[in-house]
Amino acid sequence: MTTEISPSSPAPQTVSLPLLDVQNLRTYFPIRKGFFRSVAGYVRAVDDVSFTVNAGESLGLVGESGCGKTTVGRTILRLLEAKSGNMISGRVHFDGRDVFALHAAELRRLRRNMQIVFQDPVGSLNPRMTVGSIIGEPILVHRLADRSMIRTRVAQLLDRVGLPSASANRYPHEFSGGQRQRIGIARALALEPKFIVCDEPVSALDVSIQAQILNLLADLQKDLGLAYLFIAHNLAVVEHFSDRVAVMYLGRIVEISDSRELYKNPKHPYTVALLSAVPKPSPDKTGQRIVLGGEVPSPSNPPSGCPFHPRCPLYAKEKDQRCVNQMPPLEQKGAPGHRAACWLT
């Protein structure tokens, strides 16, 4: 009697979930008019935005001022809530947990892992508090150390961001802009987070200081395994800092790709126009600057179809009516993972 041995089934593959998963995010702000301040419409600051961020990854979010980048970051962290007429919908999962479904106590615990570095290093720091109190306050609030240990922990954080421990006894106005931003980064690191929203952290700084802060953020990511949502309007900065890049226009993501692929082979005409405006380091590498006509439409009254079509050079040439009548899907264009929302590319 022979015994048949069936081939062993392959071992199941484990699929790692992204650290942050944002799907169909919308944030609308009410427009109030009249004596009774009734709602007459909405500003569609964020309109159907979806993306993911993996552990240890940097996702750059770029676009013109007013396109909704900062609103995306603040909505993800629930610094903006669905109150006072605000309309917020969609899904935000962080480390497998539904951020929008959390109660106050649960959200407070989750905030340890989700922090933010603000754009303005002056306005984001309390001028009446010493640097030691600013950095130590979140540690006290979350009860991560006794008061006797706070001073040591603050000194460690200051050293981590390149400031002397004696800085703890000084006030924010005694520091330069770059040093203030280092203090803001130290405050964000105080709770040992997994994910940090960097809301244009270098836009208010001199170019030489920008490089120092970017190098600091890169070193922290390498040492601590941090994930970043890096919001910026400077595409040259994002190119060298981010693993992937998402381009926003009028509240929507119009293109998302690996950083090298996007800068080498942009698919959306808006991305092409943005990249044409990036200064070239060599005078021999001059390209044709694409100047977009018209004004950016109002997010309270966006155009039908593709929101970019009133300013789009491709639509001006092709006159494809799908651009006017249908919203283009964010679909793969070329290399795997390279997606763009355009009918004509």
Short mmCIF file of C-alpha atoms in Angstrom, two decimals:
data_model
loop_
_atom_site.label_atom_id
_atom_site.label_comp_id
_atom_site.label_asym_id
_atom_site.label_seq_id
_atom_site.Cartn_x
_atom_site.Cartn_y
_atom_site.Cartn_z
CA MET A 1 0.00 0.00 0.00
CA THR A 2 1.40 3.37 -1.05
CA THR A 3 0.79 6.55 0.79
CA GLU A 4 0.40 9.76 -1.20
CA ILE A 5 2.04 12.74 0.35
CA SER A 6 0.32 15.97 -0.56
CA PRO A 7 2.56 18.98 -1.11
CA SER A 8 2.69 21.26 1.85
CA SER A 9 0.67 24.43 1.49
CA PRO A 10 2.70 27.65 1.37
CA ALA A 11 3.02 29.55 4.60
CA PRO A 12 0.54 32.43 4.85
CA GLN A 13 2.06 35.78 4.10
CA THR A 14 1.57 38.51 6.66
CA VAL A 15 0.50 41.83 5.24
CA SER A 16 1.78 44.79 7.22
CA LEU A 17 -0.78 47.52 7.67
CA PRO A 18 0.23 51.16 7.22
CA LEU A 19 0.81 53.18 10.37
CA LEU A 20 -1.60 55.86 9.11
CA ASP A 21 -4.47 55.13 6.73
CA VAL A 22 -6.56 58.09 5.54
CA GLN A 23 -9.54 57.39 3.28
CA ASN A 24 -12.01 59.83 1.69
CA LEU A 25 -11.21 62.61 4.16
CA ARG A 26 -13.36 65.73 3.84
CA THR A 27 -13.24 68.94 5.89
CA TYR A 28 -15.75 71.66 5.05
CA PHE A 29 -16.02 75.00 6.85
CA PRO A 30 -19.35 76.83 6.93
CA ILE A 31 -19.94 80.21 5.27
CA ARG A 32 -22.33 82.20 7.43
CA LYS A 33 -24.33 85.19 6.24
CA GLY A 34 -27.15 87.41 7.41
CA PHE A 35 -28.27 88.63 10.79
CA PHE A 36 -28.89 85.13 12.12
CA ARG A 37 -25.55 83.86 10.73
CA SER A 38 -27.22 81.04 8.85
CA VAL A 39 -25.07 78.70 6.75
CA ALA A 40 -25.06 79.82 3.12
CA GLY A 41 -22.47 77.36 1.84
CA TYR A 42 -19.22 75.62 2.65
CA VAL A 43 -15.52 76.08 1.97
CA ARG A 44 -14.29 72.70 0.78
CA ALA A 45 -10.85 72.88 2.33
CA VAL A 46 -10.24 69.12 2.05
CA ASP A 47 -12.31 67.20 -0.47
CA ASP A 48 -11.99 63.40 -0.71
CA VAL A 49 -8.32 62.90 0.22
CA SER A 50 -6.86 59.39 0.62
CA PHE A 51 -3.29 58.28 1.37
CA THR A 52 -1.24 56.05 3.65
CA VAL A 53 1.97 56.51 5.64
CA ASN A 54 4.04 53.49 6.65
CA ALA A 55 6.12 53.21 9.80
CA GLY A 56 9.43 55.03 9.40
CA GLU A 57 8.33 56.68 6.13
CA SER A 58 8.19 60.34 5.09
CA LEU A 59 5.26 61.43 2.94
CA GLY A 60 5.60 64.92 1.50
CA LEU A 61 2.39 66.89 0.97
CA VAL A 62 2.90 69.83 -1.39
CA GLY A 63 0.84 72.44 -3.19
CA GLU A 64 0.08 76.14 -3.39
CA SER A 65 -0.90 78.13 -0.32
CA GLY A 66 -4.56 77.57 0.49
CA CYS A 67 -4.83 74.13 -1.14
CA GLY A 68 -5.70 72.42 2.18
CA LYS A 69 -2.37 70.89 3.24
CA THR A 70 -2.40 72.19 6.81
CA THR A 71 -6.09 71.37 7.20
CA VAL A 72 -5.32 67.75 6.31
CA GLY A 73 -2.70 67.54 9.06
CA ARG A 74 -4.87 69.20 11.69
CA THR A 75 -7.90 67.05 10.82
CA ILE A 76 -5.89 63.84 11.10
CA LEU A 77 -4.76 64.83 14.61
CA ARG A 78 -8.28 65.96 15.53
CA LEU A 79 -7.11 69.48 16.21
CA LEU A 80 -10.15 70.33 14.08
CA GLU A 81 -13.43 68.85 15.23
CA ALA A 82 -16.87 68.52 13.68
CA LYS A 83 -18.39 71.38 15.66
CA SER A 84 -19.38 75.01 15.10
CA GLY A 85 -20.81 73.95 11.77
CA ASN A 86 -17.65 72.20 10.52
CA MET A 87 -18.33 69.11 8.43
CA ILE A 88 -15.70 66.37 8.77
CA SER A 89 -16.10 62.93 7.26
CA GLY A 90 -14.02 60.02 6.04
CA ARG A 91 -11.84 57.52 7.84
CA VAL A 92 -8.55 57.95 9.68
CA HIS A 93 -6.94 54.83 11.14
CA PHE A 94 -3.74 55.16 13.13
CA ASP A 95 -1.94 51.98 14.17
CA GLY A 96 -5.17 50.07 13.51
CA ARG A 97 -7.41 52.38 15.57
CA ASP A 98 -10.21 54.57 14.25
CA VAL A 99 -9.13 58.08 15.30
CA PHE A 100 -12.57 59.67 14.71
CA ALA A 101 -14.32 57.06 16.89
CA LEU A 102 -12.16 57.58 19.99
CA HIS A 103 -13.55 59.16 23.14
CA ALA A 104 -11.66 61.93 24.95
CA ALA A 105 -9.69 59.63 27.27
CA GLU A 106 -8.75 57.25 24.45
CA LEU A 107 -7.76 60.13 22.19
CA ARG A 108 -5.58 61.58 24.93
CA ARG A 109 -3.66 58.30 25.17
CA LEU A 110 -3.33 58.11 21.39
CA ARG A 111 -1.89 61.63 21.22
CA ARG A 112 1.31 60.28 22.74
CA ASN A 113 2.00 58.63 19.38
CA MET A 114 0.79 61.48 17.13
CA GLN A 115 2.48 64.87 17.45
CA ILE A 116 2.92 68.04 15.40
CA VAL A 117 5.66 70.59 14.71
CA PHE A 118 4.02 73.90 13.80
CA GLN A 119 5.04 76.29 11.04
CA ASP A 120 5.51 79.38 13.20
CA PRO A 121 8.28 78.78 15.76
CA VAL A 122 7.32 82.02 17.53
CA GLY A 123 3.55 81.68 17.86
CA SER A 124 3.69 77.97 18.77
CA LEU A 125 5.62 78.57 22.02
CA ASN A 126 4.10 80.18 25.12
CA PRO A 127 6.17 83.33 25.81
CA ARG A 128 5.30 83.18 29.53
CA MET A 129 6.79 79.72 30.05
CA THR A 130 10.42 78.71 30.25
CA VAL A 131 11.73 76.23 27.71
CA GLY A 132 11.96 73.60 30.43
CA SER A 133 8.28 74.06 31.27
CA ILE A 134 7.26 73.98 27.59
CA ILE A 135 9.03 70.67 26.96
CA GLY A 136 8.24 69.17 30.36
CA GLU A 137 4.52 69.98 30.39
CA PRO A 138 3.40 67.10 28.08
CA ILE A 139 5.49 64.67 30.13
CA LEU A 140 3.68 65.79 33.28
CA VAL A 141 0.25 65.76 31.65
CA HIS A 142 0.70 62.18 30.44
CA ARG A 143 2.39 61.15 33.71
CA LEU A 144 5.43 59.66 32.01
CA ALA A 145 7.85 60.76 34.73
CA ASP A 146 7.93 62.18 38.23
CA ARG A 147 8.65 65.86 38.75
CA SER A 148 12.07 64.93 40.05
CA MET A 149 12.89 63.29 36.71
CA ILE A 150 11.50 66.01 34.46
CA ARG A 151 14.65 68.14 34.55
CA THR A 152 16.81 65.19 33.45
CA ARG A 153 14.40 64.26 30.66
CA VAL A 154 14.23 67.87 29.41
CA ALA A 155 18.03 68.07 29.36
CA GLN A 156 18.17 64.88 27.29
CA LEU A 157 15.66 66.23 24.79
CA LEU A 158 17.48 69.54 24.45
CA ASP A 159 20.72 67.69 23.81
CA ARG A 160 18.96 65.54 21.23
CA VAL A 161 17.93 68.60 19.20
CA GLY A 162 21.30 70.35 19.55
CA LEU A 163 20.64 72.85 22.35
CA PRO A 164 22.52 73.16 25.67
CA SER A 165 20.75 71.98 28.82
CA ALA A 166 21.04 75.52 30.26
CA SER A 167 18.41 76.56 27.69
CA ALA A 168 15.74 75.07 29.96
CA ASN A 169 15.84 78.15 32.22
CA ARG A 170 15.40 80.67 29.40
CA TYR A 171 12.31 82.00 27.61
CA PRO A 172 11.42 81.61 23.90
CA HIS A 173 12.12 85.26 23.03
CA GLU A 174 15.78 84.74 23.93
CA PHE A 175 16.30 82.33 21.03
CA SER A 176 16.60 82.68 17.26
CA GLY A 177 13.99 81.30 14.87
CA GLY A 178 15.94 78.13 14.18
CA GLN A 179 16.51 77.52 17.89
CA ARG A 180 12.82 78.03 18.60
CA GLN A 181 11.98 75.41 15.99
CA ARG A 182 14.40 73.03 17.71
CA ILE A 183 12.47 73.64 20.93
CA GLY A 184 9.23 72.81 19.12
CA ILE A 185 10.77 69.59 17.84
CA ALA A 186 11.95 68.70 21.36
CA ARG A 187 8.42 69.24 22.65
CA ALA A 188 7.05 66.92 19.95
CA LEU A 189 9.62 64.26 20.90
CA ALA A 190 8.84 64.48 24.62
CA LEU A 191 6.12 61.79 24.42
CA GLU A 192 8.19 59.44 22.22
CA PRO A 193 5.73 59.47 19.28
CA LYS A 194 5.62 57.19 16.25
CA PHE A 195 4.28 59.82 13.86
CA ILE A 196 4.83 63.58 13.54
CA VAL A 197 3.04 66.08 11.30
CA CYS A 198 5.65 68.62 10.20
CA ASP A 199 3.57 71.62 9.13
CA GLU A 200 5.99 73.62 6.95
CA PRO A 201 8.64 73.49 9.71
CA VAL A 202 11.33 75.34 7.72
CA SER A 203 9.35 77.85 5.64
CA ALA A 204 9.92 80.70 8.14
CA LEU A 205 13.68 80.07 8.45
CA ASP A 206 16.77 81.19 6.55
CA VAL A 207 18.08 78.79 3.92
CA SER A 208 21.16 77.75 5.92
CA ILE A 209 19.01 77.12 9.01
CA GLN A 210 16.53 75.14 6.90
CA ALA A 211 19.26 72.66 6.04
CA GLN A 212 20.15 72.22 9.72
CA ILE A 213 16.54 71.55 10.74
CA LEU A 214 16.00 69.12 7.85
CA ASN A 215 19.17 67.23 8.78
CA LEU A 216 17.98 67.10 12.39
CA LEU A 217 14.60 65.68 11.35
CA ALA A 218 16.31 63.11 9.12
CA ASP A 219 18.65 62.03 11.93
CA LEU A 220 15.73 61.70 14.35
CA GLN A 221 13.85 59.56 11.85
CA LYS A 222 16.85 57.30 11.39
CA ASP A 223 17.52 56.94 15.13
CA LEU A 224 13.93 56.72 16.41
CA GLY A 225 12.07 55.19 13.45
CA LEU A 226 9.69 58.15 13.16
CA ALA A 227 7.11 58.54 10.40
CA TYR A 228 6.50 62.04 9.02
CA LEU A 229 3.75 63.80 7.14
CA PHE A 230 5.92 66.61 5.79
CA ILE A 231 3.79 69.56 4.64
CA ALA A 232 5.58 72.10 2.45
CA HIS A 233 5.29 74.27 -0.61
CA ASN A 234 8.99 74.12 -1.49
CA LEU A 235 9.32 71.19 -3.88
CA ALA A 236 13.13 71.29 -3.79
CA VAL A 237 13.02 70.61 -0.03
CA VAL A 238 10.46 67.83 -0.35
CA GLU A 239 12.41 66.07 -3.10
CA HIS A 240 15.39 65.36 -0.83
CA PHE A 241 13.47 64.74 2.39
CA SER A 242 10.45 62.58 1.46
CA ASP A 243 10.18 58.95 0.39
CA ARG A 244 6.88 59.63 -1.40
CA VAL A 245 5.19 62.85 -2.47
CA ALA A 246 1.49 63.77 -2.76
CA VAL A 247 0.54 66.91 -4.71
CA MET A 248 -2.62 68.78 -3.66
CA TYR A 249 -4.73 71.22 -5.62
CA LEU A 250 -7.92 72.84 -4.36
CA GLY A 251 -8.45 70.33 -1.55
CA ARG A 252 -7.69 67.21 -3.59
CA ILE A 253 -4.66 65.02 -4.18
CA VAL A 254 -3.98 65.15 -7.92
CA GLU A 255 -0.80 63.05 -7.99
CA ILE A 256 1.06 60.74 -5.62
CA SER A 257 4.21 58.75 -6.27
CA ASP A 258 7.65 57.74 -5.13
CA SER A 259 9.71 60.90 -4.79
CA ARG A 260 12.29 60.09 -7.46
CA GLU A 261 9.67 58.91 -9.93
CA LEU A 262 7.50 61.99 -9.48
CA TYR A 263 10.34 64.45 -9.99
CA LYS A 264 11.71 62.49 -12.93
CA ASN A 265 8.41 61.76 -14.67
CA PRO A 266 5.50 63.95 -13.46
CA LYS A 267 2.13 63.02 -14.95
CA HIS A 268 -0.31 65.70 -13.84
CA PRO A 269 -0.03 69.08 -15.64
CA TYR A 270 -0.24 70.90 -12.30
CA THR A 271 2.77 68.97 -11.00
CA VAL A 272 4.64 69.74 -14.23
CA ALA A 273 3.93 73.45 -13.75
CA LEU A 274 5.09 73.38 -10.12
CA LEU A 275 8.32 71.60 -11.00
CA SER A 276 9.04 74.08 -13.79
CA ALA A 277 9.13 76.85 -11.16
CA VAL A 278 11.79 75.13 -9.00
CA PRO A 279 15.08 77.07 -9.32
CA LYS A 280 17.86 75.12 -11.03
CA PRO A 281 21.22 75.04 -9.20
CA SER A 282 23.13 75.21 -12.49
CA PRO A 283 22.67 78.00 -15.08
CA ASP A 284 23.25 75.41 -17.81
CA LYS A 285 20.16 73.46 -16.76
CA THR A 286 17.49 75.98 -17.57
CA GLY A 287 14.01 74.78 -18.47
CA GLN A 288 10.94 76.43 -19.81
CA ARG A 289 8.86 78.00 -17.04
CA ILE A 290 5.16 77.12 -17.27
CA VAL A 291 3.02 80.07 -16.20
CA LEU A 292 -0.53 79.03 -15.37
CA GLY A 293 -3.21 81.43 -16.50
CA GLY A 294 -6.17 82.64 -14.45
CA GLU A 295 -6.71 82.56 -10.72
CA VAL A 296 -7.03 79.62 -8.35
CA PRO A 297 -10.79 78.88 -8.11
CA SER A 298 -12.52 79.44 -4.80
CA PRO A 299 -12.87 76.29 -2.65
CA SER A 300 -16.37 77.52 -1.79
CA ASN A 301 -17.37 77.25 -5.44
CA PRO A 302 -15.03 74.78 -7.20
CA PRO A 303 -15.41 74.20 -10.94
CA SER A 304 -17.20 71.13 -12.24
CA GLY A 305 -15.25 68.11 -13.40
CA CYS A 306 -11.51 68.37 -12.89
CA PRO A 307 -10.84 71.33 -10.54
CA PHE A 308 -7.68 72.20 -12.49
CA HIS A 309 -9.23 72.38 -15.96
CA PRO A 310 -9.80 76.20 -16.03
CA ARG A 311 -6.00 76.68 -15.76
CA CYS A 312 -4.81 73.49 -17.46
CA PRO A 313 -2.59 73.81 -20.57
CA LEU A 314 -3.63 70.34 -21.75
CA TYR A 315 -7.33 71.15 -21.58
CA ALA A 316 -6.74 74.45 -23.39
CA LYS A 317 -5.19 72.42 -26.22
CA GLU A 318 -7.44 69.33 -26.29
CA LYS A 319 -10.82 70.72 -25.11
CA ASP A 320 -11.81 67.29 -23.82
CA GLN A 321 -15.28 67.62 -22.31
CA ARG A 322 -14.57 64.94 -19.71
CA CYS A 323 -12.40 67.53 -17.98
CA VAL A 324 -15.45 69.77 -17.59
CA ASN A 325 -18.07 67.15 -16.79
CA GLN A 326 -16.34 64.35 -14.86
CA MET A 327 -14.00 64.24 -11.90
CA PRO A 328 -10.93 62.22 -12.98
CA PRO A 329 -10.06 59.28 -10.70
CA LEU A 330 -6.70 59.03 -8.99
CA GLU A 331 -5.41 56.05 -10.98
CA GLN A 332 -2.10 54.46 -11.89
CA LYS A 333 -0.12 56.24 -14.57
CA GLY A 334 3.07 54.48 -15.58
CA ALA A 335 5.24 53.07 -12.78
CA PRO A 336 3.63 51.04 -9.96
CA GLY A 337 2.41 53.31 -7.18
CA HIS A 338 2.47 56.39 -9.43
CA ARG A 339 -1.10 57.69 -9.54
CA ALA A 340 -2.50 60.86 -11.05
CA ALA A 341 -5.99 62.33 -11.51
CA CYS A 342 -6.03 63.48 -15.13
CA TRP A 343 -8.01 62.44 -18.20
CA LEU A 344 -5.36 63.59 -20.65
CA THR A 345 -2.14 61.94 -19.39
#
